[in-house]
Short mmCIF file of C-alpha atoms and ligand atoms in Angstrom, two decimals:
data_model
loop_
_atom_site.label_atom_id
_atom_site.label_comp_id
_atom_site.label_asym_id
_atom_site.label_seq_id
_atom_site.Cartn_x
_atom_site.Cartn_y
_atom_site.Cartn_z
CA UNK A 2 38.41 -33.38 -22.86
CA UNK A 3 40.25 -30.18 -21.88
CA UNK A 4 37.06 -28.13 -22.38
CA UNK A 5 35.13 -30.57 -20.20
CA UNK A 6 37.73 -30.26 -17.44
CA UNK A 7 37.58 -26.46 -17.65
CA UNK A 8 33.78 -26.58 -17.42
CA UNK A 9 33.90 -28.90 -14.38
CA UNK A 10 36.48 -26.60 -12.78
CA UNK A 11 34.33 -23.49 -13.39
CA UNK A 12 31.21 -25.25 -12.07
CA UNK A 13 33.06 -26.45 -8.92
CA UNK A 14 34.52 -22.97 -8.29
CA UNK A 15 31.07 -21.40 -8.66
CA UNK A 16 29.59 -24.01 -6.34
CA UNK A 17 32.30 -23.35 -3.68
CA UNK A 18 31.83 -19.59 -3.93
CA UNK A 19 28.06 -19.92 -3.80
CA UNK A 20 27.99 -22.26 -0.80
CA UNK A 21 30.55 -20.18 1.17
CA UNK A 22 28.58 -17.00 0.46
CA UNK A 23 25.26 -18.68 1.30
CA UNK A 24 26.71 -19.98 4.57
CA UNK A 25 27.86 -16.47 5.45
CA UNK A 26 24.40 -14.97 4.76
CA UNK A 27 22.70 -17.88 6.54
CA UNK A 28 24.87 -17.36 9.64
CA UNK A 29 24.21 -13.61 9.70
CA UNK A 30 20.44 -14.23 9.72
CA UNK A 31 20.42 -17.40 11.86
CA UNK A 32 18.00 -15.88 14.39
CA UNK A 33 15.23 -15.65 11.79
CA UNK A 34 12.66 -18.43 11.39
CA UNK A 35 12.50 -20.29 8.08
CA UNK A 36 10.00 -22.85 6.70
CA UNK A 37 11.36 -26.32 5.76
CA UNK A 38 13.44 -26.00 2.57
CA UNK A 39 14.58 -28.37 -0.22
CA UNK A 40 18.25 -28.84 -1.12
CA UNK A 41 19.59 -26.43 -3.79
CA UNK A 42 16.24 -24.85 -4.74
CA UNK A 43 15.41 -23.87 -1.13
CA UNK A 44 11.85 -22.54 -0.89
CA UNK A 45 11.38 -21.98 -4.63
CA UNK A 46 8.50 -24.49 -4.75
CA UNK A 47 6.41 -22.13 -2.60
CA UNK A 48 6.43 -19.61 -5.45
CA UNK A 49 5.41 -21.98 -8.22
CA UNK A 50 1.93 -23.01 -9.24
CA UNK A 51 -1.17 -20.98 -9.90
CA UNK A 52 -1.62 -17.38 -8.71
CA UNK A 53 -4.11 -18.49 -6.01
CA UNK A 54 -1.75 -21.00 -4.40
CA UNK A 55 0.96 -18.35 -4.50
CA UNK A 56 -1.20 -16.07 -2.36
CA UNK A 57 -1.98 -18.97 0.04
CA UNK A 58 1.76 -19.64 0.42
CA UNK A 59 2.45 -15.97 1.05
CA UNK A 60 -0.22 -16.01 3.77
CA UNK A 61 1.42 -19.12 5.28
CA UNK A 62 4.80 -17.35 5.31
CA UNK A 63 3.15 -14.30 6.92
CA UNK A 64 1.72 -16.54 9.68
CA UNK A 65 5.21 -17.84 10.51
CA UNK A 66 6.52 -14.27 10.61
CA UNK A 67 3.67 -13.09 12.85
CA UNK A 68 4.25 -15.94 15.33
CA UNK A 69 7.99 -15.27 15.51
CA UNK A 70 9.85 -11.99 15.02
CA UNK A 71 7.78 -10.41 12.27
CA UNK A 72 10.31 -11.66 9.71
CA UNK A 73 11.02 -14.91 7.85
CA UNK A 74 13.94 -15.95 5.70
CA UNK A 75 13.54 -17.82 2.44
CA UNK A 76 16.04 -19.24 -0.02
CA UNK A 77 15.19 -19.03 -3.71
CA UNK A 78 18.05 -21.13 -5.03
CA UNK A 79 21.24 -19.22 -4.14
CA UNK A 80 19.39 -16.00 -3.27
CA UNK A 81 18.41 -15.15 0.30
CA UNK A 82 15.18 -13.20 0.74
CA UNK A 83 13.96 -11.85 4.08
CA UNK A 84 10.23 -11.19 4.24
CA UNK A 85 9.31 -8.37 6.64
CA UNK A 86 6.04 -7.63 8.38
CA UNK A 87 7.05 -5.14 11.07
CA UNK A 88 6.49 -1.49 10.15
CA UNK A 89 9.75 -0.40 11.86
CA UNK A 90 11.85 -2.95 9.96
CA UNK A 91 10.06 -2.15 6.69
CA UNK A 92 10.72 1.54 7.27
CA UNK A 93 14.47 0.93 7.71
CA UNK A 94 14.67 -1.08 4.49
CA UNK A 95 12.51 1.26 2.38
CA UNK A 96 14.32 4.38 3.60
CA UNK A 97 17.84 3.01 3.20
CA UNK A 98 17.81 0.53 0.31
CA UNK A 99 16.39 2.22 -2.76
CA UNK A 100 17.58 -0.24 -5.40
CA UNK A 101 14.84 -2.52 -6.76
CA UNK A 102 15.26 -6.28 -6.44
CA UNK A 103 16.29 -8.35 -9.46
CA UNK A 104 12.77 -9.80 -9.75
CA UNK A 105 11.75 -6.60 -11.59
CA UNK A 106 14.23 -7.43 -14.40
CA UNK A 107 11.49 -9.02 -16.53
CA UNK A 108 10.15 -5.49 -17.09
CA UNK A 109 13.55 -4.28 -18.37
CA UNK A 110 13.09 -5.10 -22.10
CA UNK A 111 9.91 -3.03 -22.04
CA UNK A 112 10.54 -0.18 -19.61
CA UNK A 113 14.34 0.05 -19.97
CA UNK A 114 15.56 2.58 -17.42
CA UNK A 115 12.17 4.22 -16.85
CA UNK A 116 11.60 5.49 -13.29
CA UNK A 117 9.82 2.35 -12.06
CA UNK A 118 12.85 0.09 -12.49
CA UNK A 119 15.64 2.64 -13.01
CA UNK A 120 19.01 1.68 -11.48
CA UNK A 121 19.80 3.70 -8.38
CA UNK A 122 22.31 6.26 -9.79
CA UNK A 123 20.05 7.22 -12.67
CA UNK A 124 16.89 7.05 -10.56
CA UNK A 125 18.12 9.70 -8.07
CA UNK A 126 18.69 12.39 -10.69
CA UNK A 127 15.63 11.52 -12.81
CA UNK A 128 13.24 11.33 -9.86
CA UNK A 129 14.34 14.81 -8.78
CA UNK A 130 13.33 16.14 -12.19
CA UNK A 131 10.03 14.24 -12.29
CA UNK A 132 8.79 15.21 -8.80
CA UNK A 133 7.58 18.74 -9.74
CA UNK A 134 5.64 17.25 -12.67
CA UNK A 135 3.43 15.40 -10.17
CA UNK A 136 2.95 18.42 -7.90
CA UNK A 137 -0.67 19.01 -6.79
CA UNK A 138 -0.84 22.30 -8.70
CA UNK A 139 0.01 20.46 -11.94
CA UNK A 140 -2.19 17.41 -11.50
CA UNK A 141 -5.21 19.50 -10.47
CA UNK A 142 -5.13 20.84 -14.04
CA UNK A 143 -6.12 17.33 -15.13
CA UNK A 144 -9.45 17.37 -13.26
CA UNK A 145 -11.35 18.34 -16.39
CA UNK A 146 -9.96 15.36 -18.31
CA UNK A 147 -10.93 13.10 -15.39
CA UNK A 148 -14.43 14.51 -15.21
CA UNK A 149 -15.01 14.09 -18.99
CA UNK A 150 -13.89 10.47 -18.85
CA UNK A 151 -16.03 9.89 -15.74
CA UNK A 152 -19.06 11.05 -17.78
CA UNK A 153 -18.23 8.52 -20.50
CA UNK A 154 -17.96 5.82 -17.83
CA UNK A 155 -21.40 6.74 -16.48
CA UNK A 156 -22.85 6.42 -19.98
CA UNK A 157 -21.18 3.05 -20.47
CA UNK A 158 -22.45 1.75 -17.12
CA UNK A 159 -25.99 2.62 -18.22
CA UNK A 160 -26.03 -0.57 -20.35
CA UNK A 161 -25.65 -2.60 -17.12
CA UNK A 162 -28.03 -0.57 -14.95
CA UNK A 163 -30.69 -2.66 -13.20
CA UNK A 164 -29.38 -5.87 -14.74
CA UNK A 165 -27.56 -8.88 -13.25
CA UNK A 166 -24.10 -8.72 -11.68
CA UNK A 167 -21.19 -8.06 -14.04
CA UNK A 168 -17.42 -7.58 -13.75
CA UNK A 169 -16.91 -3.83 -13.41
CA UNK A 170 -13.10 -3.85 -13.76
CA UNK A 171 -12.93 -3.72 -17.60
CA UNK A 172 -15.19 -0.62 -17.55
CA UNK A 173 -13.03 1.10 -14.95
CA UNK A 174 -9.75 0.08 -16.60
CA UNK A 175 -10.85 1.57 -19.93
CA UNK A 176 -11.72 4.82 -18.13
CA UNK A 177 -8.42 5.06 -16.21
CA UNK A 178 -6.49 4.20 -19.39
CA UNK A 179 -8.11 7.14 -21.17
CA UNK A 180 -7.26 9.43 -18.24
CA UNK A 181 -3.66 8.23 -17.82
CA UNK A 182 -2.92 8.30 -21.57
CA UNK A 183 -4.31 11.78 -22.11
CA UNK A 184 -2.62 13.27 -19.05
CA UNK A 185 0.75 11.60 -19.55
CA UNK A 186 1.09 11.77 -23.36
CA UNK A 187 -1.47 14.38 -24.35
CA UNK A 188 -3.06 11.83 -26.72
CA UNK A 189 -6.76 10.90 -26.67
CA UNK A 190 -7.02 7.12 -26.99
CA UNK A 191 -10.79 6.74 -26.47
CA UNK A 192 -10.37 3.22 -25.11
CA UNK A 193 -13.81 3.51 -23.50
CA UNK A 194 -15.41 3.51 -26.97
CA UNK A 195 -12.87 1.42 -28.90
CA UNK A 196 -11.06 -1.01 -26.61
CA UNK A 197 -9.70 -3.37 -29.30
CA UNK A 198 -6.75 -1.42 -30.71
CA UNK A 199 -3.55 -3.32 -31.65
CA UNK A 200 -1.64 -1.15 -29.17
CA UNK A 201 -3.81 -2.24 -26.24
CA UNK A 202 -3.74 -5.87 -27.33
CA UNK A 203 0.07 -5.68 -27.46
CA UNK A 204 0.24 -4.17 -23.96
CA UNK A 205 -2.02 -6.89 -22.65
CA UNK A 206 0.09 -9.65 -24.25
CA UNK A 207 3.34 -8.26 -22.81
CA UNK A 208 1.87 -8.12 -19.30
CA UNK A 209 0.63 -11.73 -19.61
CA UNK A 210 4.06 -12.96 -20.70
CA UNK A 211 5.86 -11.13 -17.88
CA UNK A 212 3.36 -12.60 -15.44
CA UNK A 213 3.94 -16.08 -16.78
CA UNK A 214 7.71 -15.70 -16.37
CA UNK A 215 7.28 -14.69 -12.74
CA UNK A 216 5.51 -17.93 -11.89
CA UNK A 217 7.13 -20.42 -14.28
CA UNK A 218 10.62 -20.64 -12.89
CA UNK A 219 12.01 -22.53 -15.91
CA UNK A 220 11.05 -19.55 -18.10
CA UNK A 221 13.10 -17.14 -16.00
CA UNK A 222 16.64 -17.61 -17.38
CA UNK A 223 16.92 -15.47 -20.53
CA UNK A 224 18.86 -18.24 -22.31
CA UNK A 225 15.81 -20.55 -22.07
CA UNK A 226 13.11 -17.89 -22.49
CA UNK A 227 14.77 -16.56 -25.66
CA UNK A 228 14.35 -19.98 -27.29
CA UNK A 229 10.57 -19.98 -26.79
CA UNK A 230 7.83 -18.51 -28.97
CA UNK A 231 6.95 -16.20 -26.08
CA UNK A 232 10.25 -14.31 -26.52
CA UNK A 233 9.38 -13.56 -30.17
CA UNK A 234 5.83 -12.62 -29.24
CA UNK A 235 7.09 -10.33 -26.47
CA UNK A 236 9.64 -8.68 -28.77
CA UNK A 237 7.03 -8.05 -31.46
CA UNK A 238 4.58 -6.54 -28.99
CA UNK A 239 7.21 -4.40 -27.27
CA UNK A 240 8.27 -3.03 -30.65
CA UNK A 241 4.65 -2.16 -31.41
CA UNK A 242 4.03 -0.33 -28.12
CA UNK A 243 7.39 1.45 -28.26
CA UNK A 244 6.74 2.56 -31.84
CA UNK A 245 3.51 4.18 -30.63
CA UNK A 246 5.15 6.03 -27.70
CA UNK A 247 8.17 7.00 -29.85
CA UNK A 248 5.91 8.64 -32.42
CA UNK A 249 4.13 10.63 -29.70
CA UNK A 250 7.48 11.69 -28.19
CA UNK A 251 8.79 12.83 -31.58
CA UNK A 252 5.61 14.77 -32.30
CA UNK A 253 5.78 16.51 -28.93
CA UNK A 254 9.46 17.30 -29.34
CA UNK A 255 8.76 19.07 -32.63
CA UNK A 256 5.96 21.04 -30.93
CA UNK A 257 8.32 21.94 -28.08
CA UNK A 258 11.09 23.07 -30.45
CA UNK A 259 8.59 25.16 -32.42
CA UNK A 260 7.22 26.74 -29.27
CA UNK A 261 10.77 27.73 -28.24
CA UNK A 262 11.17 29.55 -31.54
CA UNK A 263 7.76 31.19 -31.32
CA UNK A 264 7.55 32.40 -27.71
CA UNK A 265 4.27 34.30 -28.20
CA UNK A 266 2.49 31.16 -29.39
CA UNK A 267 3.96 29.24 -26.43
CA UNK A 268 2.74 31.68 -23.81
CA UNK A 269 -0.63 32.45 -25.36
CA UNK A 270 -1.50 28.77 -25.98
CA UNK A 271 -4.09 27.47 -23.50
CA UNK A 272 -3.52 23.82 -24.44
CA UNK A 273 -3.31 21.41 -21.50
CA UNK A 274 0.27 20.39 -20.79
CA UNK A 275 0.65 16.63 -20.43
CA UNK A 276 3.39 15.02 -18.28
CA UNK A 277 5.44 14.46 -21.44
CA UNK A 278 5.27 18.15 -22.41
CA UNK A 279 6.54 19.06 -18.95
CA UNK A 280 9.61 16.85 -19.36
CA UNK A 281 11.12 18.99 -22.13
CA UNK A 282 13.59 21.73 -21.25
CA UNK A 283 14.30 20.53 -17.70
CA UNK A 284 17.62 20.39 -15.77
CA UNK A 285 18.27 17.09 -17.54
CA UNK A 286 17.83 17.11 -21.33
CA UNK A 287 16.12 13.73 -21.67
CA UNK A 288 16.72 11.84 -24.89
CA UNK A 289 13.72 10.58 -26.85
CA UNK A 290 14.48 7.07 -25.61
CA UNK A 291 14.51 8.20 -21.96
CA UNK A 292 11.24 10.07 -22.45
CA UNK A 293 9.66 6.98 -23.97
CA UNK A 294 10.86 4.83 -21.05
CA UNK A 295 9.51 7.27 -18.45
CA UNK A 296 6.15 7.70 -20.16
CA UNK A 297 5.70 3.96 -20.65
CA UNK A 298 6.63 3.38 -16.99
CA UNK A 299 4.12 5.98 -15.83
CA UNK A 300 1.27 4.58 -17.91
CA UNK A 301 2.05 1.01 -16.77
CA UNK A 302 2.46 1.92 -13.09
CA UNK A 303 -0.48 4.31 -12.97
CA UNK A 304 -3.30 2.59 -14.75
CA UNK A 305 -4.20 -0.88 -13.48
CA UNK A 306 -3.34 0.10 -9.90
CA UNK A 307 -5.80 3.01 -9.93
CA UNK A 308 -8.50 0.98 -11.70
CA UNK A 309 -8.20 -1.86 -9.19
CA UNK A 310 -8.51 0.47 -6.18
CA UNK A 311 -11.70 1.97 -7.68
CA UNK A 312 -13.15 -1.49 -8.40
CA UNK A 313 -12.36 -2.88 -4.91
CA UNK A 314 -13.84 0.24 -3.30
CA UNK A 315 -17.02 -0.14 -5.36
CA UNK A 316 -17.27 -3.77 -4.22
CA UNK A 317 -16.81 -2.84 -0.55
CA UNK A 318 -19.42 -0.08 -0.77
CA UNK A 319 -21.77 -2.52 -2.49
CA UNK A 320 -21.29 -4.97 0.38
CA UNK A 321 -21.67 -2.30 3.09
CA UNK A 322 -24.83 -0.36 2.26
CA UNK A 323 -24.68 1.63 5.52
CA UNK A 324 -21.28 3.06 4.55
CA UNK A 325 -22.48 3.70 0.99
CA UNK A 326 -25.41 5.71 2.40
CA UNK A 327 -23.03 7.78 4.54
CA UNK A 328 -20.76 8.43 1.56
CA UNK A 329 -23.77 9.44 -0.54
CA UNK A 330 -24.85 11.91 2.17
CA UNK A 331 -21.36 13.42 2.11
CA UNK A 332 -21.57 13.73 -1.70
CA UNK A 333 -25.02 15.35 -1.50
CA UNK A 334 -23.73 17.84 1.05
CA UNK A 335 -21.03 18.85 -1.45
CA UNK A 336 -22.90 18.64 -4.78
CA UNK A 337 -26.62 18.75 -3.94
CA UNK A 338 -28.28 17.13 -6.97
CA UNK A 339 -25.61 18.25 -9.40
CA UNK A 340 -23.86 15.70 -11.60
CA UNK A 341 -20.95 18.01 -12.40
CA UNK A 342 -17.36 16.78 -12.14
CA UNK A 343 -15.46 17.29 -8.89
CA UNK A 344 -13.25 20.34 -8.39
CA UNK A 345 -10.20 20.36 -6.12
CA UNK A 346 -12.27 22.12 -3.41
CA UNK A 347 -14.93 19.37 -3.66
CA UNK A 348 -12.27 16.66 -3.35
CA UNK A 349 -10.87 18.29 -0.22
CA UNK A 350 -14.27 17.93 1.45
CA UNK A 351 -14.62 14.20 0.74
CA UNK A 352 -13.24 13.12 4.12
CA UNK A 353 -15.35 9.98 4.50
CA UNK A 354 -14.76 8.89 0.90
CA UNK A 355 -11.02 9.30 1.48
CA UNK A 356 -11.19 7.06 4.57
CA UNK A 357 -13.20 4.50 2.59
CA UNK A 358 -10.55 4.44 -0.16
CA UNK A 359 -7.76 4.06 2.40
CA UNK A 360 -9.59 1.20 4.10
CA UNK A 361 -10.11 -0.42 0.69
CA UNK A 362 -6.36 -0.11 -0.06
CA UNK A 363 -5.57 -1.57 3.38
CA UNK A 364 -7.74 -4.67 2.91
CA UNK A 365 -6.98 -5.07 -0.81
CA UNK A 366 -3.44 -3.81 -1.27
CA UNK A 367 -3.12 -3.92 -5.04
CA UNK A 368 0.70 -4.04 -4.96
CA UNK A 369 0.87 -6.68 -2.23
CA UNK A 370 4.66 -6.99 -1.91
CA UNK A 371 7.59 -4.61 -2.46
CA UNK A 372 11.03 -6.11 -3.10
CA UNK A 373 14.33 -4.30 -2.56
CA UNK A 374 17.94 -5.21 -3.12
CA UNK A 375 19.87 -4.86 0.16
CA UNK A 376 22.91 -3.00 -1.16
CA UNK A 377 24.24 -1.98 2.25
CA UNK A 378 24.17 -3.64 5.66
CA UNK A 379 21.09 -2.56 7.64
CA UNK A 380 20.05 -3.29 11.21
CA UNK A 381 16.37 -4.18 11.63
CA UNK A 382 15.33 -2.92 15.08
CA UNK A 383 12.15 -4.96 15.55
CA UNK A 384 13.43 -8.41 14.66
CA UNK A 385 16.91 -7.55 15.98
CA UNK A 386 18.78 -8.86 12.93
CA UNK A 387 21.46 -7.23 10.78
CA UNK A 388 20.74 -7.83 7.09
CA UNK A 389 23.99 -8.17 5.18
CA UNK A 390 24.35 -6.62 1.74
CA UNK A 391 23.77 -9.15 -1.04
CA UNK A 392 20.42 -10.28 0.40
CA UNK A 393 17.00 -9.06 -0.71
CA UNK A 394 14.08 -7.88 1.40
CA UNK A 395 10.42 -8.31 0.62
CA UNK A 396 8.03 -6.04 2.48
CA UNK A 397 4.69 -7.81 2.83
CA UNK A 398 2.39 -4.78 2.60
CA UNK A 399 -0.75 -6.93 2.10
CA UNK A 400 0.01 -9.08 5.17
CA UNK A 401 1.07 -6.05 7.24
CA UNK A 402 -2.22 -4.32 6.40
CA UNK A 403 -4.14 -7.28 7.83
CA UNK A 404 -1.96 -7.84 10.90
CA UNK A 405 -4.04 -8.03 14.10
CA UNK A 406 -1.01 -6.84 16.07
CA UNK A 407 -1.19 -3.54 14.19
CA UNK A 408 -4.88 -3.10 13.34
CA UNK A 409 -6.54 -4.90 16.28
CA UNK A 410 -8.66 -8.04 16.48
CA UNK A 411 -11.07 -6.69 13.81
CA UNK A 412 -8.26 -6.26 11.25
CA UNK A 413 -10.20 -8.28 8.66
CA UNK A 414 -13.31 -6.09 8.99
CA UNK A 415 -14.13 -3.11 6.76
CA UNK A 416 -14.11 -0.07 9.06
CA UNK A 417 -13.20 3.19 7.27
CA UNK A 418 -13.30 5.09 10.56
CA UNK A 419 -10.10 3.43 11.66
CA UNK A 420 -8.49 6.16 9.53
CA UNK A 421 -10.04 8.96 11.62
CA UNK A 422 -7.17 11.16 12.87
CA UNK A 423 -7.84 10.27 16.51
CA UNK A 424 -7.66 6.53 15.73
CA UNK A 425 -4.55 6.83 13.53
CA UNK A 426 -2.42 8.91 15.86
CA UNK A 427 -0.64 6.04 17.62
CA UNK A 428 -0.11 3.96 14.49
CA UNK A 429 3.43 3.67 13.11
CA UNK A 430 3.76 5.80 9.92
CA UNK A 431 4.93 2.78 7.93
CA UNK A 432 2.03 0.55 9.09
CA UNK A 433 0.00 1.70 6.07
CA UNK A 434 1.88 1.73 2.78
CA UNK A 435 -0.32 1.11 -0.28
CA UNK A 436 2.01 3.48 -2.18
CA UNK A 437 5.18 1.99 -0.63
CA UNK A 438 7.24 4.14 1.74
CA UNK A 439 10.32 6.38 1.77
CA UNK A 440 11.80 8.37 -1.08
CA UNK A 441 11.20 5.63 -3.67
CA UNK A 442 7.47 5.54 -2.97
CA UNK A 443 4.81 6.07 -5.64
CA UNK A 444 5.40 9.34 -7.44
CA UNK A 445 1.79 9.35 -8.70
CA UNK A 446 0.08 8.75 -5.34
CA UNK A 447 -1.70 12.14 -5.16
CA UNK A 448 -2.71 11.90 -8.78
CA UNK A 449 -4.00 8.37 -8.15
CA UNK A 450 -6.09 9.60 -5.19
CA UNK A 451 -7.54 12.46 -7.25
CA UNK A 452 -8.61 10.06 -10.01
CA UNK A 453 -10.02 7.53 -7.55
CA UNK A 454 -12.06 10.05 -5.55
CA UNK A 455 -13.36 11.88 -8.65
CA UNK A 456 -14.50 8.71 -10.41
CA UNK A 457 -16.09 7.23 -7.28
CA UNK A 458 -17.84 10.53 -6.59
CA UNK A 459 -19.38 10.57 -10.10
CA UNK A 460 -20.38 6.90 -10.00
CA UNK A 461 -21.92 7.03 -6.51
CA UNK A 462 -24.01 10.11 -7.27
CA UNK A 463 -25.47 8.35 -10.32
CA UNK A 464 -25.67 4.68 -9.34
CA UNK A 465 -26.46 2.62 -6.29
CA UNK A 466 -24.03 -0.29 -6.05
CA UNK A 467 -24.84 -3.77 -4.76
CA UNK A 468 -22.33 -6.56 -4.23
CA UNK A 469 -22.15 -9.79 -2.23
CA UNK A 470 -18.53 -10.70 -1.65
CA UNK A 471 -15.06 -10.29 -3.11
CA UNK A 472 -14.18 -13.96 -2.57
CA UNK A 473 -10.80 -15.62 -3.12
CA UNK A 474 -7.87 -13.56 -4.35
CA UNK A 475 -4.87 -14.22 -6.60
CA UNK A 476 -1.61 -12.45 -7.34
CA UNK A 477 -0.75 -11.71 -10.97
CA UNK A 478 1.82 -8.99 -10.30
CA UNK A 479 -1.14 -7.10 -8.81
CA UNK A 480 -3.89 -8.41 -6.50
CA UNK A 481 -7.05 -9.59 -8.31
CA UNK A 482 -10.24 -11.34 -7.14
CA UNK A 483 -10.41 -14.79 -8.76
CA UNK A 484 -14.02 -14.21 -9.84
CA UNK A 485 -13.64 -10.59 -10.87
CA UNK A 486 -15.32 -7.54 -9.32
CA UNK A 487 -18.91 -8.74 -9.63
CA UNK A 488 -21.49 -6.10 -8.75
CA UNK A 489 -24.83 -4.57 -9.76
CA UNK A 490 -25.47 -0.92 -10.55
CA UNK A 491 -28.92 0.67 -10.27
CA UNK A 492 -29.53 4.21 -11.51
CA UNK A 493 -30.49 6.58 -8.69
CA UNK A 494 -33.72 8.55 -8.91
CA UNK A 495 -33.12 12.30 -9.21
CA UNK A 496 -35.02 14.02 -6.37
CA UNK A 497 -35.67 17.73 -6.87
C1 HEM B 506 -3.99 3.87 -6.30
C2 HEM B 506 -3.16 3.87 -7.30
C3 HEM B 506 -1.70 3.53 -7.16
C4 HEM B 506 -1.09 2.66 -6.31
C5 HEM B 506 -1.74 1.76 -5.28
C6 HEM B 506 0.34 2.74 -6.59
C7 HEM B 506 1.30 2.03 -5.90
C8 HEM B 506 2.66 2.13 -6.14
C9 HEM B 506 3.68 1.43 -5.40
C10 HEM B 506 3.41 0.48 -4.23
C11 HEM B 506 4.87 1.76 -5.94
C12 HEM B 506 6.23 1.19 -5.53
C13 HEM B 506 6.38 -0.14 -6.24
C14 HEM B 506 7.61 -0.91 -5.86
O1 HEM B 506 8.56 -0.35 -5.28
O2 HEM B 506 7.62 -2.11 -6.18
C15 HEM B 506 4.63 2.69 -7.02
C16 HEM B 506 5.60 3.26 -7.81
C17 HEM B 506 5.34 4.09 -8.88
N1 HEM B 506 4.11 4.56 -9.26
FE1 HEM B 506 2.35 4.22 -8.36
N2 HEM B 506 0.53 3.63 -7.60
C18 HEM B 506 -0.68 4.16 -7.97
C19 HEM B 506 -0.93 5.13 -8.91
C20 HEM B 506 0.03 5.70 -9.70
C21 HEM B 506 -0.22 6.72 -10.71
C22 HEM B 506 -1.60 7.34 -10.97
C23 HEM B 506 0.97 6.96 -11.33
C24 HEM B 506 1.29 7.91 -12.44
C25 HEM B 506 0.42 8.38 -13.29
C26 HEM B 506 1.98 6.10 -10.70
C27 HEM B 506 3.30 6.04 -11.07
C28 HEM B 506 4.27 5.35 -10.37
C29 HEM B 506 5.69 5.38 -10.73
C30 HEM B 506 6.31 6.12 -11.91
C31 HEM B 506 6.35 4.59 -9.78
C32 HEM B 506 7.86 4.36 -9.68
C33 HEM B 506 8.42 5.40 -8.70
C34 HEM B 506 9.91 5.30 -8.48
O3 HEM B 506 10.49 4.21 -8.52
O4 HEM B 506 10.48 6.36 -8.20
N3 HEM B 506 1.37 5.35 -9.73
N4 HEM B 506 3.26 2.90 -7.13
#
């Protein structure tokens, strides 16, 4: 009886605290519009259901924001989220609040304190050490790896040449996996030839379970999730992937220690230095566990994103033959008939291809929302509201990229030339943020662009692409077309 009374007392105290706090946050943001909500759960129902309805609901929320102040408030149970669509407001949040929102916690058992979800204090010092590793001078060294893997991709696409439409994403994903693994860990995985390894299967299973937790709200509390078979499956798979990365880290550490002892071997060796190799002997002596967490974070954050951008761009070029012809002319001006891989000088000349990729990332923003914990009070100049600490902000990059107020009445059209310097000059710098914005933006953005442009350059010089439409979309952490990236490839004739 006593225990029951204590429990009731604790529950009532929590309830009082929660409703007082909620009222305070509600009052502070009373000027913001909000869709009709249900008692206790608030707007949580809008985020349940299948990935397609989730995207529809997000679009509905964006419409409310566009009609009002460019911002909407939403209650997910006791948590207040403010969705932002104005570049100026997004800029304030992304420059000032660098802590990731709690929604990323499902990645914690896998990525620990790796850069992608690192808590703020740790993130600041680790990011400083990692930045030089992604410097252009370093990543340009990886062009040879990219070009070799692009050649394998071209060979693999041959089996589809001249045939019916097929989903190109698995081909591209295998290629980007090979590139990201070799450049980050120094290990050749050869996924393009042998895609069914236990390691890859484990990675795939973990991503599916995390995705499921995001959309099945009853699976979110750890105390419930841990009772399900998915928790065991996730643990098993995480152990398998971590064992793999741990072994690579240990191997590289031994190599690093040996090279310290034998300086002549270290300086004479011509071996390509992977990201992992460059993380030894820095200002921070990373532990093996920290190295594993960073490398796993980099391979997770860098692979599917890059593959999706390539696949969407191929679709758009397949649907817009006139633009594909222009891009091909640009490629011919750089390479003539040569099928060699792109150098950094070649990449610098691909101005039209770069605009095409940007326009593809605008229309199909593969990370469609960015969520931050508001850990200090911030004033949002466009919607005129002060966000109190304790709330969360969600920047709707996908919706912002399609806003007619920013991009004009043809915002839904594919027009790469909107990224010409003279047409971009008056645009707010935060109006286009496929790589997020501010100091916690994507650390691999230049590397991503190098991979994307090199692969597209190789594919377009070898194959003509045809596609009809991208069709409906869905969100599964990233943005996917419901029906896949269906296109045809036809080998180009070599004209001498
Ligand atoms: C076109 C390809 C890419 C896109 C669209 C992209 C997009 C993004 C975005 C939007 C974020 C911020 C996510 C958030 O705050 O929720 C991010 C972070 C990150 N990305 Fe990328 N990314 C791409 C390629 C890459 C590549 C190639 C790498 C590395 C090989 C990489 C590594 C990372 C890492 C480590 C972070 C966390 C940064 C931090 O918190 O300091 N990304 N990326």
